[in-house]
Amino acid sequence: MSERTAGSNPPRLGQLVRSQEGIVLSVAVLAFLLFSLLLPGFFTAGNLLALLRSVSILGILALGMALVVIARGIDVSMIATMVVSVSWAFVIAQSGYSLQFALLVGALFAFAAGILIGALIAFGEVPPIFATLAAGSVIYGLGRTFFFTLEMQNVPPGHDWFLLIGQSRIFGVPVTVVTFGVLCLFLHFLLSRTRFGWQTYAMGNNPGASKITGVPYRPMVVALYAASALVAYAAGLILASSTSAINARLFNSTMIYDILLVVVLGGVGLGGGHGKVRNVILGTIFVGILLNGMTIMNIDYTIQNLVKGVVLLLAIVIDSLVNPRDEQTSQQGDL
Amino acid sequence: MKLSRMMAGLAAACMVLIGSLAAQAQDKGLENPRSTAFYKALDGKKVVFLPLSMGFDLTEGWAAVMRQQAKRLHYSFEIRDPAWSTDAGTRALQSLITEKPDLIVVHNPDIQSYARLLAQAQAAGIKIVQINLESNTQTDSYVGANWTEIGEQAAQAVVDKCGTGKGVSTKVAIDTGVPTAASDVFQLYGIYDVLNKHPEIQVVSQQATEYNPEKARSIMDTVLQQHPDLCGAIGIWDNQDTGTASAIQQAGKASQVFLVTSGGGNKVGCDNVAKGLFNLYISYNVPLQGEILNAEIARLLLSDATAGSNKTLYFNPLTQITKDNVNQRNCWTLDDLK
């Protein structure tokens, strides 16, 4: 069943153009050509790398989100997990433990948070949006109350190797972009070549059917949320490494909506069951082109937000036209 | 004769009496009636601090200094933390108006949101001190930076480095925070006030970073791609400009781009000056602001004047920190203040 809906048969050109993916792709190509022609300095290797780099953290987070969304879930606690686990790791390192040990503790915290959220959804049968929304506040509250007082945590001094993750380049390509690429390949392999991936699509397509046909539904849900929490942690490390600090205030920012923007825009339907890694890449690059172009044109902050909002709205409208609500998705409830 | 002897005797008696009294005063001291009144008037009063959010250097610093005085003078000191939410802040202020503490210290998220509520609170008899970020409503007191002055100083420093024939170009980028905050609107006025007198300076980018260092980093990254000959940059807050600085450094342009930023003088900011990430750091000195706040709190709690009847403000002095004067006196850590 994953064969058909995952679209592994190469779609015909006409189909592609009419699909959301096709529309976004053509708009992205159009924007790219337009900016290249009209904005001097847009189509340079340096700027294109800067563009990719500025969105690759968003892209990494979107990969984790996509994994959950494909299985008909959503994880809006990713930012909370990210900032709290990384901030806590830095606080531990600053209080005298080795950075390696601290990072391990951070990873374990993120992993535990993911498992708990997954268990809440799988065994507690709480709808994912509410479970993760609440869990996000709980994680952030725990962090601010018990783990750290200051929102801004600097990378502990004397660990230059850590800063290399976010600041160095491999053959001229920033490590951040390379990491995004590697994660894309890994996730693509996971989704298209492994039983884990096929079962993920099955869960998103029809949760009821997947349960009775032998998919270990609940353990799978737990595993998916644990995976997205670990992806969030990894993204947080790269983020902290590239600016030498992590700011817990990101929890209050619109970042989680930017992640959803990337996921929905690329064509991973919020109803679950379809979408591939290439959709996330497409969404990431389109948002990158948009943000980069607007920064170069020096467009006002309010207008930038307006443009982002309108694009997200259009994407959701197109999503619901292309993937109309059917009996199954309406039972699940709209997000 | 008799009279004069009597007078002399009396005088002598007086001398003895005064002498003995003075000796007694020297032994036990004198009660200072004003001191007693001072402590008594402050004892048991209630002061509430409504920050933008706790958890960052500025608010934690002020709170530490204010808490110390509250402990010393025995008045209560509470914090209502709206965690960056203007909505939560508005609700907190509304409930404070009915709670009626003696004084509220307010840190405004922007110049408009709390304006009416501040007037209402004063009408209800609560004295209001604003700290570092002003509202459109002037209240009993404002203590903090004059943002226009910071903008002028920052712009002047950039003009000195990037005027015609001085730098690689006359291109300058500005990173703002949130467009409606007092720090933005007044500072931008100051910046453009100076820049308009120097038409050779080109502002090639003016973007809002929402105080987010990663956003500041990617904006500066893009701007540097677009204008590799950028000469100067003005950032609005040190916390976000760690990102701006790391973009400049990673592009290998640390010696070319002159970066000015401002902040509370926390050691983290100072370290960035020492490392050469910030070329000029205009500090509004949080410990000093905390002390001035304390003086204002005590003055207002002692005063019989009704809330809002007498409005004053004090712009505290600014310190320009460069590599040459990063020192203990100009930089602080939270542990120093606690």
mmCIF file of N, CA and C in Angstrom, chain A residues 40-42 46-47 50 53-54 57 144 149-152 154 166-167 239 242-243 247 249-250 252 292 294-296 298-299 301 304, chain B residues 53-57 60 81 83-84 179 204-208 210-214 217-219 221-222 225-226 239 242 246 250 268:
data_model
loop_
_atom_site.group_PDB
_atom_site.id
_atom_site.type_symbol
_atom_site.label_atom_id
_atom_site.label_comp_id
_atom_site.label_asym_id
_atom_site.label_seq_id
_atom_site.Cartn_x
_atom_site.Cartn_y
_atom_site.Cartn_z
ATOM 1 N N PRO A 40 21.741 41.356 -8.434
ATOM 2 C CA PRO A 40 23.160 41.082 -8.656
ATOM 3 C C PRO A 40 23.738 40.472 -7.381
ATOM 4 N N GLY A 41 24.502 39.439 -7.518
ATOM 5 C CA GLY A 41 25.102 38.822 -6.332
ATOM 6 C C GLY A 41 24.281 37.683 -5.779
ATOM 7 N N PHE A 42 23.101 37.407 -6.342
ATOM 8 C CA PHE A 42 22.320 36.271 -5.851
ATOM 9 C C PHE A 42 22.909 34.982 -6.385
ATOM 10 N N GLY A 46 29.144 31.713 -3.518
ATOM 11 C CA GLY A 46 29.167 32.114 -2.106
ATOM 12 C C GLY A 46 27.774 32.329 -1.561
ATOM 13 N N ASN A 47 26.953 33.062 -2.324
ATOM 14 C CA ASN A 47 25.608 33.350 -1.831
ATOM 15 C C ASN A 47 24.751 32.097 -1.774
ATOM 16 N N ALA A 50 25.629 30.286 1.253
ATOM 17 C CA ALA A 50 25.081 30.987 2.419
ATOM 18 C C ALA A 50 23.601 30.698 2.552
ATOM 19 N N ARG A 53 23.157 27.184 3.755
ATOM 20 C CA ARG A 53 23.570 27.065 5.135
ATOM 21 C C ARG A 53 22.528 27.671 6.070
ATOM 22 N N SER A 54 21.947 28.818 5.645
ATOM 23 C CA SER A 54 21.014 29.499 6.539
ATOM 24 C C SER A 54 19.757 28.672 6.768
ATOM 25 N N ILE A 57 19.723 24.112 9.004
ATOM 26 C CA ILE A 57 19.290 23.712 10.350
ATOM 27 C C ILE A 57 17.774 23.510 10.357
ATOM 28 N N ARG A 144 13.911 25.670 32.441
ATOM 29 C CA ARG A 144 14.108 27.004 33.005
ATOM 30 C C ARG A 144 14.105 26.969 34.530
ATOM 31 N N THR A 149 19.359 29.057 34.623
ATOM 32 C CA THR A 149 18.662 30.318 34.878
ATOM 33 C C THR A 149 18.718 31.214 33.653
ATOM 34 N N LEU A 150 19.895 31.298 33.037
ATOM 35 C CA LEU A 150 20.029 32.222 31.922
ATOM 36 C C LEU A 150 19.607 31.550 30.620
ATOM 37 N N GLU A 151 18.876 32.308 29.795
ATOM 38 C CA GLU A 151 18.399 31.746 28.532
ATOM 39 C C GLU A 151 19.525 31.519 27.549
ATOM 40 N N MET A 152 20.526 32.390 27.656
ATOM 41 C CA MET A 152 21.614 32.328 26.688
ATOM 42 C C MET A 152 22.749 31.523 27.301
ATOM 43 N N ASN A 154 26.500 30.023 26.572
ATOM 44 C CA ASN A 154 27.609 29.991 25.622
ATOM 45 C C ASN A 154 28.240 28.613 25.581
ATOM 46 N N GLY A 166 29.990 23.508 13.418
ATOM 47 C CA GLY A 166 29.122 24.467 12.742
ATOM 48 C C GLY A 166 29.869 25.493 11.926
ATOM 49 N N GLN A 167 31.201 25.554 12.093
ATOM 50 C CA GLN A 167 31.895 26.680 11.479
ATOM 51 C C GLN A 167 32.897 26.286 10.401
ATOM 52 N N LEU A 239 23.386 24.217 15.619
ATOM 53 C CA LEU A 239 23.012 25.618 15.805
ATOM 54 C C LEU A 239 23.932 26.284 16.815
ATOM 55 N N SER A 242 27.423 26.831 15.472
ATOM 56 C CA SER A 242 27.658 27.849 14.451
ATOM 57 C C SER A 242 27.553 29.264 14.996
ATOM 58 N N THR A 243 26.852 29.463 16.134
ATOM 59 C CA THR A 243 26.834 30.828 16.690
ATOM 60 C C THR A 243 27.526 30.883 18.041
ATOM 61 N N ASN A 247 20.336 29.856 22.454
ATOM 62 C CA ASN A 247 19.423 30.760 23.118
ATOM 63 C C ASN A 247 18.084 30.061 23.324
ATOM 64 N N ARG A 249 15.484 31.087 24.158
ATOM 65 C CA ARG A 249 14.336 31.895 23.771
ATOM 66 C C ARG A 249 13.743 31.460 22.437
ATOM 67 N N LEU A 250 14.490 30.676 21.687
ATOM 68 C CA LEU A 250 13.962 30.156 20.419
ATOM 69 C C LEU A 250 12.627 29.461 20.639
ATOM 70 N N ASN A 252 10.210 30.493 22.258
ATOM 71 C CA ASN A 252 9.135 31.477 22.111
ATOM 72 C C ASN A 252 9.047 32.046 20.701
ATOM 73 N N ASN A 292 16.431 34.388 1.582
ATOM 74 C CA ASN A 292 17.652 34.993 1.077
ATOM 75 C C ASN A 292 17.334 36.171 0.154
ATOM 76 N N MET A 294 14.647 37.987 0.079
ATOM 77 C CA MET A 294 14.066 39.115 0.812
ATOM 78 C C MET A 294 15.136 39.852 1.614
ATOM 79 N N THR A 295 16.128 39.107 2.140
ATOM 80 C CA THR A 295 17.212 39.774 2.864
ATOM 81 C C THR A 295 18.038 40.629 1.920
ATOM 82 N N ILE A 296 18.324 40.082 0.732
ATOM 83 C CA ILE A 296 19.122 40.860 -0.227
ATOM 84 C C ILE A 296 18.359 42.107 -0.663
ATOM 85 N N ASN A 298 16.468 43.666 1.078
ATOM 86 C CA ASN A 298 16.347 44.490 2.271
ATOM 87 C C ASN A 298 14.896 44.848 2.556
ATOM 88 N N ILE A 299 14.039 43.833 2.476
ATOM 89 C CA ILE A 299 12.609 44.044 2.709
ATOM 90 C C ILE A 299 12.340 44.152 4.200
ATOM 91 N N TYR A 301 10.854 43.957 7.939
ATOM 92 C CA TYR A 301 10.535 42.802 8.783
ATOM 93 C C TYR A 301 9.058 42.403 8.721
ATOM 94 N N GLN A 304 8.187 40.866 5.451
ATOM 95 C CA GLN A 304 8.730 39.500 5.352
ATOM 96 C C GLN A 304 7.801 38.504 6.042
ATOM 97 N N SER B 53 11.127 39.476 30.533
ATOM 98 C CA SER B 53 11.237 38.060 30.863
ATOM 99 C C SER B 53 12.425 37.939 31.804
ATOM 100 N N MET B 54 12.375 36.979 32.701
ATOM 101 C CA MET B 54 13.578 36.710 33.476
ATOM 102 C C MET B 54 14.448 35.810 32.610
ATOM 103 N N GLY B 55 15.635 35.498 33.106
ATOM 104 C CA GLY B 55 16.449 34.536 32.386
ATOM 105 C C GLY B 55 17.441 35.144 31.418
ATOM 106 N N PHE B 56 17.595 36.468 31.406
ATOM 107 C CA PHE B 56 18.735 36.982 30.646
ATOM 108 C C PHE B 56 19.464 38.043 31.461
ATOM 109 N N ASP B 57 20.673 38.351 31.020
ATOM 110 C CA ASP B 57 21.599 39.129 31.845
ATOM 111 C C ASP B 57 20.990 40.401 32.438
ATOM 112 N N GLU B 60 18.014 39.658 35.112
ATOM 113 C CA GLU B 60 18.562 38.942 36.269
ATOM 114 C C GLU B 60 19.468 39.874 37.069
ATOM 115 N N ASP B 81 6.937 37.171 36.097
ATOM 116 C CA ASP B 81 7.685 36.910 34.867
ATOM 117 C C ASP B 81 6.741 36.533 33.727
ATOM 118 N N ALA B 83 7.588 35.970 30.701
ATOM 119 C CA ALA B 83 8.322 35.145 29.734
ATOM 120 C C ALA B 83 8.123 35.607 28.284
ATOM 121 N N TRP B 84 8.469 36.839 28.017
ATOM 122 C CA TRP B 84 8.469 37.433 26.680
ATOM 123 C C TRP B 84 7.080 37.620 26.083
ATOM 124 N N PRO B 179 10.941 45.656 15.815
ATOM 125 C CA PRO B 179 10.751 47.032 15.337
ATOM 126 C C PRO B 179 9.946 47.963 16.241
ATOM 127 N N VAL B 204 23.301 49.687 3.544
ATOM 128 C CA VAL B 204 22.980 48.701 2.517
ATOM 129 C C VAL B 204 21.977 47.667 3.012
ATOM 130 N N SER B 205 21.797 47.571 4.328
ATOM 131 C CA SER B 205 20.852 46.583 4.840
ATOM 132 C C SER B 205 20.362 47.015 6.207
ATOM 133 N N GLN B 206 19.079 46.900 6.419
ATOM 134 C CA GLN B 206 18.528 47.145 7.751
ATOM 135 C C GLN B 206 17.477 46.075 8.001
ATOM 136 N N GLN B 207 17.845 45.076 8.814
ATOM 137 C CA GLN B 207 16.987 43.906 8.992
ATOM 138 C C GLN B 207 16.744 43.627 10.467
ATOM 139 N N ALA B 208 15.539 43.114 10.773
ATOM 140 C CA ALA B 208 15.209 42.774 12.153
ATOM 141 C C ALA B 208 15.616 41.334 12.450
ATOM 142 N N GLU B 210 14.881 39.812 15.553
ATOM 143 C CA GLU B 210 14.065 39.300 16.665
ATOM 144 C C GLU B 210 14.936 38.849 17.830
ATOM 145 N N TYR B 211 16.059 39.515 18.044
ATOM 146 C CA TYR B 211 17.007 39.203 19.131
ATOM 147 C C TYR B 211 17.566 37.794 19.011
ATOM 148 N N ASN B 212 17.491 37.186 17.831
ATOM 149 C CA ASN B 212 17.905 35.797 17.649
ATOM 150 C C ASN B 212 19.289 35.749 16.993
ATOM 151 N N PRO B 213 20.297 35.231 17.724
ATOM 152 C CA PRO B 213 21.654 35.247 17.176
ATOM 153 C C PRO B 213 21.791 34.467 15.869
ATOM 154 N N GLU B 214 21.057 33.351 15.734
ATOM 155 C CA GLU B 214 21.187 32.564 14.507
ATOM 156 C C GLU B 214 20.632 33.346 13.313
ATOM 157 N N ARG B 217 23.098 35.896 12.444
ATOM 158 C CA ARG B 217 24.222 35.309 11.723
ATOM 159 C C ARG B 217 23.899 35.131 10.243
ATOM 160 N N SER B 218 22.720 34.578 9.964
ATOM 161 C CA SER B 218 22.452 34.295 8.552
ATOM 162 C C SER B 218 22.195 35.584 7.773
ATOM 163 N N ILE B 219 21.650 36.618 8.436
ATOM 164 C CA ILE B 219 21.475 37.897 7.739
ATOM 165 C C ILE B 219 22.837 38.492 7.391
ATOM 166 N N ASP B 221 25.643 36.951 7.090
ATOM 167 C CA ASP B 221 26.250 36.071 6.087
ATOM 168 C C ASP B 221 25.808 36.500 4.687
ATOM 169 N N THR B 222 24.499 36.696 4.515
ATOM 170 C CA THR B 222 23.955 37.102 3.217
ATOM 171 C C THR B 222 24.433 38.495 2.825
ATOM 172 N N GLN B 225 27.903 38.424 1.550
ATOM 173 C CA GLN B 225 27.983 37.886 0.198
ATOM 174 C C GLN B 225 27.664 38.973 -0.813
ATOM 175 N N GLN B 226 26.658 39.761 -0.448
ATOM 176 C CA GLN B 226 26.158 40.795 -1.342
ATOM 177 C C GLN B 226 27.109 41.990 -1.392
ATOM 178 N N ASN B 239 23.518 40.337 22.883
ATOM 179 C CA ASN B 239 23.100 38.933 22.870
ATOM 180 C C ASN B 239 22.863 38.416 21.457
ATOM 181 N N THR B 242 26.280 38.318 18.909
ATOM 182 C CA THR B 242 27.263 37.238 18.870
ATOM 183 C C THR B 242 27.135 36.534 17.522
ATOM 184 N N SER B 246 29.914 36.338 14.611
ATOM 185 C CA SER B 246 30.500 35.089 14.138
ATOM 186 C C SER B 246 30.384 34.971 12.621
ATOM 187 N N GLN B 250 33.666 34.357 10.480
ATOM 188 C CA GLN B 250 33.773 33.192 9.604
ATOM 189 C C GLN B 250 34.017 33.589 8.153
ATOM 190 N N VAL B 268 30.031 38.240 29.387
ATOM 191 C CA VAL B 268 29.975 37.524 28.111
ATOM 192 C C VAL B 268 30.198 38.498 26.949
#
